[in-house]
Amino acid sequence: MFSEGARKHYSFPGCTMYDCIVLGAGIQGSFTAYHLAKCGKKTLLLEQFPLPHTRGSSHGQTRIIRKAYPEDFYTNMMQESYQLWAELEKDSGTKLYRNTGLVVWGPAGNHELEKICKNLENYQIPWEHLSQEAMKQKYPGISLKPGEVACWDTSGGVLYADKALKAVQECFLRMGGTIHDNEKVTHIEPGPMITVTTTTTSYSAEKLVITAGPWAQKVLTPLGLQLPLKTLRINVCYWKEKNPGRSDILASSPCFLAAVSGEEHEIYGLPSQEYPGLIKICLHGGNEAEVEERDLVVEDPKVKDISILCRFISNYLPDLHPAPAVVEQCMYTVTPDQNAILDHHPLHKNITIGAGFSGHGFKLSPLIGKILSELCTGAPPSYDLKPFQITRFK
Ligand SMILES: Cc1cc2nc3c(=O)[nH]c(=O)nc-3n(C[C@H](O)[C@H](O)[C@H](O)COP(=O)(O)OP(=O)(O)OC[C@H]3O[C@@H](n4cnc5c(N)ncnc54)[C@H](O)[C@@H]3O)c2cc1C
Ligand SMILES: O=C(O)[C@@H]1CCCCN1
């Protein structure tokens, strides 16, 4: 180990030293690097692709933000996450959040829906119960079925995802951080001083954080760690009005989550943003796919996501064409319980891992970055991390 003074001057030939290296400049790695730089750590953020890119999980213009969660720890964490988003808006001078409200609907008595309402109530977050009739008044374009009810989370809305990623990376650079993009990490040599080799050169650091998104398992296998992560290819679908400008679905749509009876997966939607005249509605799920091979669709998909969505549109949003107008792709990395992994490598304690955000990690990312930076520097964690520990998997 080097003393603080020695460290400033020491470097292996061709091997620059940092306090911390963060592998992966998606939203989680970028926020981790930002928090590390905020703590005064000399931090390098490494990214395999030229930035910005669309091959991982953090691209695109929009993501849902909400406090409505069935798990109370998420509702609790979202309170601070909203504050951190507001701080980033202020620091970057960029608007990143649009408050549209969020509707969650499902059959009356649905267990998850009841837990959501209970959490909003317990945390004193303004919310409303909406009957089928009340929904018809508020959102005539959404047609609930008899026996279905909704919960209205007033804090819900849209995060401008690509602007957020750019903003956090710019703030990190302004604090003295370093980003090297177009530079893939090809080897990690663990030890008290970790050596990270890339396609360009080598670096060393006392601490490493791995936030590799759908590449996480590929990075962790050579480090002797197998995690129960699955990578899913998600079809991001945009839908058009049958009579453009005639219904008010595009103008007044909230964000929504729907638990449809008889369907295994949730469906979600966001107001029109990316493509004028189109609204984004997707399945919270997809088919397993290797991240590098996601464009090579060879077999019949197990999850018939597009047909499920077409059926849903016909039943619930009859003013829209029941066939997608645009389909794009994104990747989920899911764990068996859909909670992320935020933990140290079991053998190499100076390596911290953030993985498996299971399709809902964007809204939490300012806080995830803070938690990963705490794990990395050895500061006491701000939250109980039991739901995120590796040891929960047998
Ligand atoms: C369709 C879709 C909809 C979603 N909707 C929502 C939503 O509404 N609300 C919400 O909160 N969340 C949502 N999410 C989830 C959220 O977007 C993800 O949880 C989040 O983006 C994950 O970020 P990440 O940094 O872990 O992964 P990524 O963004 O994939 O970042 C990982 C990075 O690591 C880099 N990398 C990997 N290996 C290497 C290597 N060897 N060397 C260098 N770099 C490497 C990759 O290139 C990549 O840039 C959604 C996700 C998808 C796909
Ligand atoms: O994180 C969210 O709020 C949504 C829920 C549905 C799937 C996509 N992500």
Short mmCIF file of C-alpha atoms and ligand atoms in Angstrom, two decimals:
data_model
loop_
_atom_site.label_atom_id
_atom_site.label_comp_id
_atom_site.label_asym_id
_atom_site.label_seq_id
_atom_site.Cartn_x
_atom_site.Cartn_y
_atom_site.Cartn_z
CA MET A 1 0.00 0.00 0.00
CA PHE A 2 1.29 3.51 -0.76
CA SER A 3 1.08 6.47 1.55
CA GLU A 4 -1.07 9.37 0.32
CA GLY A 5 2.00 11.42 -0.60
CA ALA A 6 3.79 8.59 -2.37
CA ARG A 7 0.69 7.64 -4.29
CA LYS A 8 0.43 11.03 -5.96
CA HIS A 9 3.81 10.53 -7.59
CA TYR A 10 3.86 6.81 -8.14
CA SER A 11 2.80 5.10 -11.29
CA PHE A 12 3.86 1.88 -12.99
CA PRO A 13 5.42 2.55 -16.35
CA GLY A 14 2.44 2.94 -18.68
CA CYS A 15 0.05 2.32 -15.77
CA THR A 16 -1.71 5.39 -14.36
CA MET A 17 -2.98 5.21 -10.79
CA TYR A 18 -6.38 6.20 -9.49
CA ASP A 19 -8.09 5.94 -6.12
CA CYS A 20 -11.08 4.26 -7.76
CA ILE A 21 -11.91 2.85 -11.17
CA VAL A 22 -15.52 2.40 -12.26
CA LEU A 23 -16.09 -0.11 -15.07
CA GLY A 24 -19.12 0.82 -17.21
CA ALA A 25 -20.50 4.28 -17.95
CA GLY A 26 -24.21 3.48 -17.97
CA ILE A 27 -26.39 5.41 -15.52
CA GLN A 28 -25.28 3.34 -12.50
CA GLY A 29 -21.54 3.61 -13.16
CA SER A 30 -21.81 7.28 -14.05
CA PHE A 31 -23.61 8.14 -10.79
CA THR A 32 -21.11 6.00 -8.83
CA ALA A 33 -18.19 7.88 -10.37
CA TYR A 34 -19.97 11.21 -9.66
CA HIS A 35 -20.39 10.36 -5.94
CA LEU A 36 -16.79 9.12 -5.68
CA ALA A 37 -15.50 12.36 -7.21
CA LYS A 38 -17.75 14.29 -4.81
CA CYS A 39 -15.94 12.51 -1.93
CA GLY A 40 -12.63 13.73 -3.37
CA LYS A 41 -11.56 10.40 -4.89
CA LYS A 42 -9.43 10.45 -8.01
CA THR A 43 -11.75 8.42 -10.21
CA LEU A 44 -11.55 6.90 -13.69
CA LEU A 45 -14.77 5.87 -15.46
CA LEU A 46 -14.15 3.34 -18.25
CA GLU A 47 -16.58 2.61 -21.10
CA GLN A 48 -16.15 0.11 -23.92
CA PHE A 49 -18.18 2.06 -26.51
CA PRO A 50 -17.82 5.64 -27.76
CA LEU A 51 -20.29 7.71 -25.69
CA PRO A 52 -23.21 8.06 -25.98
CA HIS A 53 -24.25 4.58 -27.19
CA THR A 54 -27.37 2.44 -27.50
CA ARG A 55 -26.04 -1.07 -26.80
CA GLY A 56 -26.73 -1.31 -23.06
CA SER A 57 -29.65 -0.40 -20.80
CA SER A 58 -29.40 3.36 -20.19
CA HIS A 59 -30.10 4.83 -23.66
CA GLY A 60 -33.31 6.41 -24.91
CA GLN A 61 -35.10 9.57 -23.95
CA THR A 62 -37.44 8.49 -21.16
CA ARG A 63 -37.84 6.37 -18.03
CA ILE A 64 -40.59 6.22 -15.40
CA ILE A 65 -39.95 7.67 -11.95
CA ARG A 66 -42.35 6.87 -9.11
CA LYS A 67 -42.67 6.30 -5.40
CA ALA A 68 -45.41 3.70 -5.94
CA TYR A 69 -43.67 0.39 -5.14
CA PRO A 70 -44.99 -2.76 -3.45
CA GLU A 71 -41.71 -3.05 -1.46
CA ASP A 72 -41.53 -0.43 1.28
CA PHE A 73 -37.73 -0.16 1.06
CA TYR A 74 -38.04 1.15 -2.50
CA THR A 75 -40.70 3.72 -1.57
CA ASN A 76 -38.38 4.82 1.22
CA MET A 77 -35.30 4.98 -1.04
CA MET A 78 -37.20 6.92 -3.69
CA GLN A 79 -37.69 9.83 -1.27
CA GLU A 80 -33.95 10.54 -1.26
CA SER A 81 -33.61 9.64 -4.92
CA TYR A 82 -36.05 12.43 -5.87
CA GLN A 83 -33.92 14.88 -3.85
CA LEU A 84 -30.75 13.72 -5.62
CA TRP A 85 -32.42 14.08 -9.03
CA ALA A 86 -33.36 17.65 -8.08
CA GLU A 87 -29.73 18.31 -7.07
CA LEU A 88 -28.50 17.06 -10.43
CA GLU A 89 -31.06 19.25 -12.21
CA LYS A 90 -29.70 22.24 -10.28
CA ASP A 91 -25.99 21.36 -10.70
CA SER A 92 -26.36 20.72 -14.42
CA GLY A 93 -28.92 23.43 -15.16
CA THR A 94 -30.93 20.83 -17.10
CA LYS A 95 -34.58 19.85 -16.68
CA LEU A 96 -34.58 16.10 -16.10
CA TYR A 97 -38.01 15.34 -14.57
CA ARG A 98 -41.54 15.94 -15.83
CA ASN A 99 -44.30 15.39 -13.29
CA THR A 100 -47.14 13.63 -15.12
CA GLY A 101 -48.40 11.48 -12.25
CA LEU A 102 -48.54 7.69 -12.45
CA VAL A 103 -51.55 5.38 -12.48
CA VAL A 104 -51.21 1.76 -11.37
CA TRP A 105 -54.22 -0.41 -12.12
CA GLY A 106 -55.26 -4.01 -11.71
CA PRO A 107 -58.06 -6.23 -10.42
CA ALA A 108 -59.53 -5.03 -7.09
CA GLY A 109 -57.82 -6.93 -4.27
CA ASN A 110 -54.60 -7.40 -6.30
CA HIS A 111 -51.96 -8.03 -3.65
CA GLU A 112 -49.24 -5.85 -5.20
CA LEU A 113 -51.65 -2.97 -5.77
CA GLU A 114 -52.76 -3.12 -2.14
CA LYS A 115 -49.13 -3.09 -0.97
CA ILE A 116 -48.42 -0.04 -3.15
CA CYS A 117 -51.37 1.90 -1.65
CA LYS A 118 -50.31 0.90 1.87
CA ASN A 119 -46.73 2.11 1.29
CA LEU A 120 -47.84 5.44 -0.20
CA GLU A 121 -50.14 5.91 2.79
CA ASN A 122 -47.46 4.94 5.35
CA TYR A 123 -44.89 7.30 3.84
CA GLN A 124 -47.50 10.08 3.58
CA ILE A 125 -47.03 10.43 -0.14
CA PRO A 126 -50.01 12.17 -1.77
CA TRP A 127 -52.03 9.54 -3.62
CA GLU A 128 -55.62 8.76 -4.61
CA HIS A 129 -57.75 5.71 -5.12
CA LEU A 130 -59.49 5.80 -8.54
CA SER A 131 -62.52 3.67 -9.30
CA GLN A 132 -63.30 2.50 -12.84
CA GLU A 133 -65.70 5.46 -13.10
CA ALA A 134 -63.16 7.98 -11.75
CA MET A 135 -60.57 6.72 -14.24
CA LYS A 136 -63.05 7.24 -17.08
CA GLN A 137 -63.51 10.86 -16.02
CA LYS A 138 -59.80 11.58 -15.56
CA TYR A 139 -58.45 9.55 -18.51
CA PRO A 140 -61.20 8.84 -21.07
CA GLY A 141 -58.61 7.21 -23.36
CA ILE A 142 -57.92 4.41 -20.86
CA SER A 143 -60.73 1.92 -20.48
CA LEU A 144 -60.58 -0.09 -17.24
CA LYS A 145 -62.66 -3.28 -16.98
CA PRO A 146 -65.39 -3.96 -14.40
CA GLY A 147 -63.75 -5.03 -11.14
CA GLU A 148 -60.53 -3.15 -11.85
CA VAL A 149 -59.30 -0.26 -9.73
CA ALA A 150 -56.43 2.20 -9.89
CA CYS A 151 -54.06 4.01 -7.60
CA TRP A 152 -52.76 7.46 -8.53
CA ASP A 153 -49.20 8.37 -7.40
CA THR A 154 -48.99 12.16 -7.76
CA SER A 155 -45.17 12.13 -7.66
CA GLY A 156 -44.87 9.83 -10.68
CA GLY A 157 -43.49 11.11 -13.95
CA VAL A 158 -40.88 10.93 -16.64
CA LEU A 159 -37.10 11.18 -16.35
CA TYR A 160 -35.30 12.46 -19.43
CA ALA A 161 -32.88 9.55 -19.50
CA ASP A 162 -30.34 10.53 -22.16
CA LYS A 163 -30.14 14.08 -20.79
CA ALA A 164 -29.65 12.66 -17.29
CA LEU A 165 -26.77 10.43 -18.40
CA LYS A 166 -25.06 13.34 -20.13
CA ALA A 167 -25.67 15.64 -17.15
CA VAL A 168 -24.18 13.30 -14.56
CA GLN A 169 -21.14 12.57 -16.73
CA GLU A 170 -20.56 16.30 -17.28
CA CYS A 171 -20.84 17.03 -13.55
CA PHE A 172 -18.37 14.19 -12.86
CA LEU A 173 -15.89 15.70 -15.34
CA ARG A 174 -16.37 19.15 -13.81
CA MET A 175 -15.42 17.73 -10.41
CA GLY A 176 -12.12 16.54 -11.87
CA GLY A 177 -13.16 13.02 -12.86
CA THR A 178 -11.78 11.22 -15.92
CA ILE A 179 -13.84 9.33 -18.52
CA HIS A 180 -12.18 7.09 -21.08
CA ASP A 181 -14.70 5.81 -23.60
CA ASN A 182 -14.10 3.50 -26.55
CA GLU A 183 -11.88 1.52 -24.18
CA LYS A 184 -12.96 -1.97 -23.19
CA VAL A 185 -11.71 -3.61 -20.01
CA THR A 186 -10.17 -6.91 -21.08
CA HIS A 187 -8.54 -8.09 -17.84
CA ILE A 188 -8.77 -7.41 -14.11
CA GLU A 189 -5.96 -8.51 -11.84
CA PRO A 190 -7.26 -8.45 -8.25
CA GLY A 191 -5.01 -7.70 -5.26
CA PRO A 192 -4.47 -4.89 -2.74
CA MET A 193 -3.70 -2.77 -5.79
CA ILE A 194 -6.01 -3.82 -8.65
CA THR A 195 -4.68 -3.70 -12.20
CA VAL A 196 -7.25 -3.05 -14.92
CA THR A 197 -6.14 -3.73 -18.48
CA THR A 198 -8.06 -2.25 -21.38
CA THR A 199 -7.83 -2.36 -25.15
CA THR A 200 -5.61 0.75 -24.86
CA THR A 201 -3.49 0.51 -21.71
CA SER A 202 -3.42 -0.50 -18.01
CA TYR A 203 -4.45 1.36 -14.86
CA SER A 204 -4.17 0.58 -11.19
CA ALA A 205 -6.35 1.50 -8.25
CA GLU A 206 -7.04 0.42 -4.70
CA LYS A 207 -10.75 0.08 -5.46
CA LEU A 208 -12.80 -1.04 -8.41
CA VAL A 209 -16.56 -0.80 -8.96
CA ILE A 210 -18.09 -3.04 -11.63
CA THR A 211 -21.30 -1.64 -13.16
CA ALA A 212 -21.27 -3.48 -16.48
CA GLY A 213 -25.05 -3.80 -17.04
CA PRO A 214 -25.84 -6.79 -19.27
CA TRP A 215 -22.09 -7.55 -19.56
CA ALA A 216 -21.79 -8.03 -15.77
CA GLN A 217 -21.49 -11.84 -15.86
CA LYS A 218 -18.90 -11.68 -18.65
CA VAL A 219 -16.76 -9.39 -16.50
CA LEU A 220 -17.31 -11.41 -13.29
CA THR A 221 -16.70 -14.94 -14.61
CA PRO A 222 -12.90 -14.48 -14.86
CA LEU A 223 -13.04 -13.15 -11.27
CA GLY A 224 -14.52 -16.50 -10.15
CA LEU A 225 -18.02 -15.20 -9.46
CA GLN A 226 -21.21 -16.66 -10.90
CA LEU A 227 -24.38 -14.66 -10.22
CA PRO A 228 -27.97 -15.67 -11.10
CA LEU A 229 -28.33 -12.96 -13.75
CA LYS A 230 -30.40 -13.30 -16.92
CA THR A 231 -30.18 -10.89 -19.83
CA LEU A 232 -33.42 -10.12 -21.65
CA ARG A 233 -33.98 -8.41 -24.95
CA ILE A 234 -36.77 -5.87 -24.53
CA ASN A 235 -38.87 -4.65 -27.42
CA VAL A 236 -39.59 -0.98 -26.81
CA CYS A 237 -42.84 -0.30 -28.70
CA TYR A 238 -44.45 2.98 -29.78
CA TRP A 239 -48.11 3.18 -30.79
CA LYS A 240 -50.07 5.57 -32.96
CA GLU A 241 -53.54 7.07 -32.53
CA LYS A 242 -56.21 5.72 -34.90
CA ASN A 243 -57.39 9.27 -35.59
CA PRO A 244 -54.44 11.59 -35.10
CA GLY A 245 -55.34 14.52 -32.86
CA ARG A 246 -58.90 13.24 -32.26
CA SER A 247 -58.45 11.50 -28.90
CA ASP A 248 -56.73 13.15 -25.94
CA ILE A 249 -54.66 10.09 -25.07
CA LEU A 250 -51.41 11.61 -26.32
CA ALA A 251 -51.91 15.01 -24.73
CA SER A 252 -53.04 13.96 -21.27
CA SER A 253 -51.65 10.47 -20.73
CA PRO A 254 -50.01 9.82 -17.38
CA CYS A 255 -47.29 7.21 -16.88
CA PHE A 256 -48.95 3.90 -16.05
CA LEU A 257 -48.36 0.36 -14.83
CA ALA A 258 -51.03 -2.26 -15.45
CA ALA A 259 -51.39 -5.71 -13.90
CA VAL A 260 -53.73 -7.42 -16.35
CA SER A 261 -55.70 -10.46 -15.16
CA GLY A 262 -54.55 -13.60 -16.90
CA GLU A 263 -51.25 -12.06 -18.06
CA GLU A 264 -48.06 -12.95 -16.25
CA HIS A 265 -46.26 -9.70 -17.01
CA GLU A 266 -46.94 -6.09 -16.17
CA ILE A 267 -47.43 -3.58 -18.96
CA TYR A 268 -46.33 0.03 -18.69
CA GLY A 269 -46.69 3.24 -20.62
CA LEU A 270 -45.27 6.74 -20.87
CA PRO A 271 -46.67 9.88 -22.49
CA SER A 272 -45.65 10.86 -26.00
CA GLN A 273 -42.09 12.20 -26.14
CA GLU A 274 -39.66 10.43 -28.48
CA TYR A 275 -41.83 10.47 -31.59
CA PRO A 276 -44.54 13.13 -31.98
CA GLY A 277 -47.88 11.37 -32.28
CA LEU A 278 -46.65 8.09 -30.80
CA ILE A 279 -46.97 6.81 -27.25
CA LYS A 280 -44.58 4.29 -25.63
CA ILE A 281 -46.21 1.15 -24.24
CA CYS A 282 -44.13 -1.94 -23.43
CA LEU A 283 -44.13 -5.26 -21.62
CA HIS A 284 -42.10 -5.48 -18.44
CA GLY A 285 -40.34 -8.58 -19.71
CA GLY A 286 -38.82 -10.11 -22.79
CA ASN A 287 -36.91 -13.05 -24.16
CA GLU A 288 -33.52 -14.23 -22.95
CA ALA A 289 -30.74 -13.08 -25.25
CA GLU A 290 -26.98 -12.80 -25.12
CA VAL A 291 -26.08 -9.12 -25.07
CA GLU A 292 -23.76 -9.41 -28.08
CA GLU A 293 -26.35 -11.39 -30.07
CA ARG A 294 -29.47 -9.43 -29.33
CA ASP A 295 -29.94 -8.39 -32.96
CA LEU A 296 -29.82 -11.98 -34.21
CA VAL A 297 -33.32 -13.16 -33.44
CA VAL A 298 -33.31 -16.76 -34.60
CA GLU A 299 -35.96 -18.66 -32.66
CA ASP A 300 -39.62 -18.27 -31.96
CA PRO A 301 -39.84 -16.11 -28.83
CA LYS A 302 -41.12 -17.77 -25.64
CA VAL A 303 -42.66 -14.55 -24.39
CA LYS A 304 -44.96 -13.34 -27.15
CA ASP A 305 -44.53 -9.77 -26.03
CA ILE A 306 -45.82 -7.98 -29.12
CA SER A 307 -49.02 -10.08 -29.30
CA ILE A 308 -49.63 -9.54 -25.56
CA LEU A 309 -49.24 -5.80 -26.14
CA CYS A 310 -51.53 -5.76 -29.20
CA ARG A 311 -54.23 -7.52 -27.15
CA PHE A 312 -53.73 -5.04 -24.31
CA ILE A 313 -54.01 -2.02 -26.62
CA SER A 314 -57.26 -3.33 -28.13
CA ASN A 315 -58.74 -3.92 -24.69
CA TYR A 316 -57.54 -0.91 -22.73
CA LEU A 317 -56.53 1.85 -25.17
CA PRO A 318 -58.99 1.46 -28.05
CA ASP A 319 -58.07 4.85 -29.56
CA LEU A 320 -54.65 3.43 -30.55
CA HIS A 321 -53.80 1.20 -33.52
CA PRO A 322 -53.29 -2.30 -32.08
CA ALA A 323 -50.00 -2.75 -33.95
CA PRO A 324 -46.74 -0.99 -33.03
CA ALA A 325 -45.59 1.85 -35.28
CA VAL A 326 -41.95 1.72 -34.07
CA VAL A 327 -40.05 -1.04 -32.25
CA GLU A 328 -36.62 -0.49 -30.69
CA GLN A 329 -34.45 -2.63 -28.41
CA CYS A 330 -32.98 -2.33 -24.96
CA MET A 331 -31.54 -4.86 -22.48
CA TYR A 332 -32.70 -5.85 -18.99
CA THR A 333 -30.38 -7.70 -16.59
CA VAL A 334 -32.64 -9.50 -14.12
CA THR A 335 -32.13 -11.29 -10.82
CA PRO A 336 -34.56 -13.98 -9.52
CA ASP A 337 -36.21 -11.53 -7.06
CA GLN A 338 -35.84 -8.45 -9.28
CA ASN A 339 -33.73 -6.68 -6.65
CA ALA A 340 -30.30 -5.54 -7.75
CA ILE A 341 -26.96 -6.78 -6.43
CA LEU A 342 -25.11 -4.09 -4.45
CA ASP A 343 -22.26 -5.79 -2.67
CA HIS A 344 -18.55 -6.53 -2.45
CA HIS A 345 -17.01 -9.39 -4.40
CA PRO A 346 -17.03 -12.22 -1.83
CA LEU A 347 -13.27 -12.86 -2.19
CA HIS A 348 -11.93 -9.48 -3.30
CA LYS A 349 -13.42 -6.97 -0.89
CA ASN A 350 -11.94 -3.99 -2.72
CA ILE A 351 -14.11 -4.86 -5.74
CA THR A 352 -17.71 -3.60 -5.47
CA ILE A 353 -20.49 -4.85 -7.74
CA GLY A 354 -23.67 -3.11 -8.91
CA ALA A 355 -25.67 -5.39 -11.20
CA GLY A 356 -29.08 -6.85 -12.03
CA PHE A 357 -31.22 -3.70 -11.94
CA SER A 358 -34.08 -5.77 -13.38
CA GLY A 359 -35.70 -3.12 -15.56
CA HIS A 360 -36.42 -0.59 -12.82
CA GLY A 361 -33.06 0.87 -11.79
CA PHE A 362 -32.95 4.19 -13.60
CA LYS A 363 -35.08 6.18 -11.12
CA LEU A 364 -32.94 4.83 -8.26
CA SER A 365 -29.59 5.52 -9.93
CA PRO A 366 -28.58 8.70 -8.03
CA LEU A 367 -28.99 6.74 -4.82
CA ILE A 368 -27.49 3.53 -6.20
CA GLY A 369 -24.41 5.57 -7.14
CA LYS A 370 -24.24 6.94 -3.60
CA ILE A 371 -24.60 3.45 -2.07
CA LEU A 372 -21.97 1.92 -4.39
CA SER A 373 -19.56 4.75 -3.58
CA GLU A 374 -20.14 4.09 0.15
CA LEU A 375 -19.45 0.38 -0.34
CA CYS A 376 -16.38 1.23 -2.38
CA THR A 377 -14.85 3.66 0.12
CA GLY A 378 -15.87 1.70 3.24
CA ALA A 379 -18.24 4.41 4.49
CA PRO A 380 -21.24 3.12 6.49
CA PRO A 381 -24.07 2.38 4.04
CA SER A 382 -27.02 4.80 4.22
CA TYR A 383 -29.57 1.98 3.81
CA ASP A 384 -30.08 -1.59 4.96
CA LEU A 385 -28.51 -3.51 2.07
CA LYS A 386 -29.86 -6.99 2.98
CA PRO A 387 -32.24 -7.12 -0.02
CA PHE A 388 -29.24 -6.49 -2.29
CA GLN A 389 -26.62 -8.85 -0.84
CA ILE A 390 -25.08 -11.68 -2.86
CA THR A 391 -25.56 -14.13 0.05
CA ARG A 392 -29.35 -14.07 -0.44
CA PHE A 393 -28.79 -16.43 -3.40
CA LYS A 394 -28.05 -20.00 -2.39
C1 LIG B 1 -36.73 -0.86 -22.16
C2 LIG B 1 -36.32 -0.45 -20.78
C3 LIG B 1 -37.19 0.31 -20.01
C4 LIG B 1 -36.84 0.69 -18.73
N1 LIG B 1 -37.69 1.46 -18.03
C5 LIG B 1 -37.33 1.92 -16.82
C6 LIG B 1 -38.17 2.84 -16.15
O1 LIG B 1 -39.22 3.23 -16.66
N2 LIG B 1 -37.76 3.30 -14.94
C7 LIG B 1 -36.61 2.89 -14.35
O2 LIG B 1 -36.32 3.34 -13.25
N3 LIG B 1 -35.79 2.02 -14.99
C8 LIG B 1 -36.12 1.54 -16.20
N4 LIG B 1 -35.29 0.69 -16.88
C9 LIG B 1 -34.08 0.18 -16.22
C10 LIG B 1 -32.88 1.09 -16.32
O3 LIG B 1 -32.82 1.71 -17.57
C11 LIG B 1 -31.65 0.23 -16.02
O4 LIG B 1 -31.81 -0.35 -14.73
C12 LIG B 1 -30.36 1.01 -16.05
O5 LIG B 1 -30.23 1.74 -17.24
C13 LIG B 1 -29.18 0.05 -15.90
O6 LIG B 1 -27.99 0.80 -15.99
P1 LIG B 1 -26.56 0.12 -15.90
O7 LIG B 1 -25.61 1.23 -15.73
O8 LIG B 1 -26.59 -0.98 -14.88
O9 LIG B 1 -26.37 -0.64 -17.29
P2 LIG B 1 -25.88 -0.08 -18.73
O10 LIG B 1 -26.57 1.15 -19.07
O11 LIG B 1 -25.98 -1.22 -19.68
O12 LIG B 1 -24.36 0.28 -18.47
C14 LIG B 1 -23.34 -0.66 -18.40
C15 LIG B 1 -22.17 -0.11 -19.19
O13 LIG B 1 -21.02 -0.91 -18.96
C16 LIG B 1 -20.28 -0.92 -20.17
N5 LIG B 1 -19.37 -2.08 -20.14
C17 LIG B 1 -19.72 -3.38 -20.02
N6 LIG B 1 -18.62 -4.16 -20.06
C18 LIG B 1 -17.56 -3.34 -20.21
C19 LIG B 1 -16.16 -3.56 -20.32
N7 LIG B 1 -15.63 -4.78 -20.31
N8 LIG B 1 -15.35 -2.48 -20.44
C20 LIG B 1 -15.87 -1.22 -20.45
N9 LIG B 1 -17.20 -0.96 -20.37
C21 LIG B 1 -18.03 -2.01 -20.25
C22 LIG B 1 -21.37 -1.04 -21.22
O14 LIG B 1 -20.93 -0.72 -22.49
C23 LIG B 1 -22.43 -0.11 -20.67
O15 LIG B 1 -22.29 1.20 -21.17
C24 LIG B 1 -35.60 0.28 -18.18
C25 LIG B 1 -34.72 -0.48 -18.94
C26 LIG B 1 -35.06 -0.84 -20.24
C27 LIG B 1 -34.09 -1.65 -21.04
O1 LIG B 2 -39.21 1.20 -13.35
C1 LIG B 2 -40.33 1.40 -13.74
O2 LIG B 2 -41.08 2.19 -13.18
C2 LIG B 2 -40.83 0.62 -14.93
C3 LIG B 2 -41.77 -0.41 -14.48
C4 LIG B 2 -42.19 -1.29 -15.59
C5 LIG B 2 -41.06 -1.76 -16.37
C6 LIG B 2 -40.10 -0.72 -16.78
N1 LIG B 2 -39.73 0.03 -15.62
#
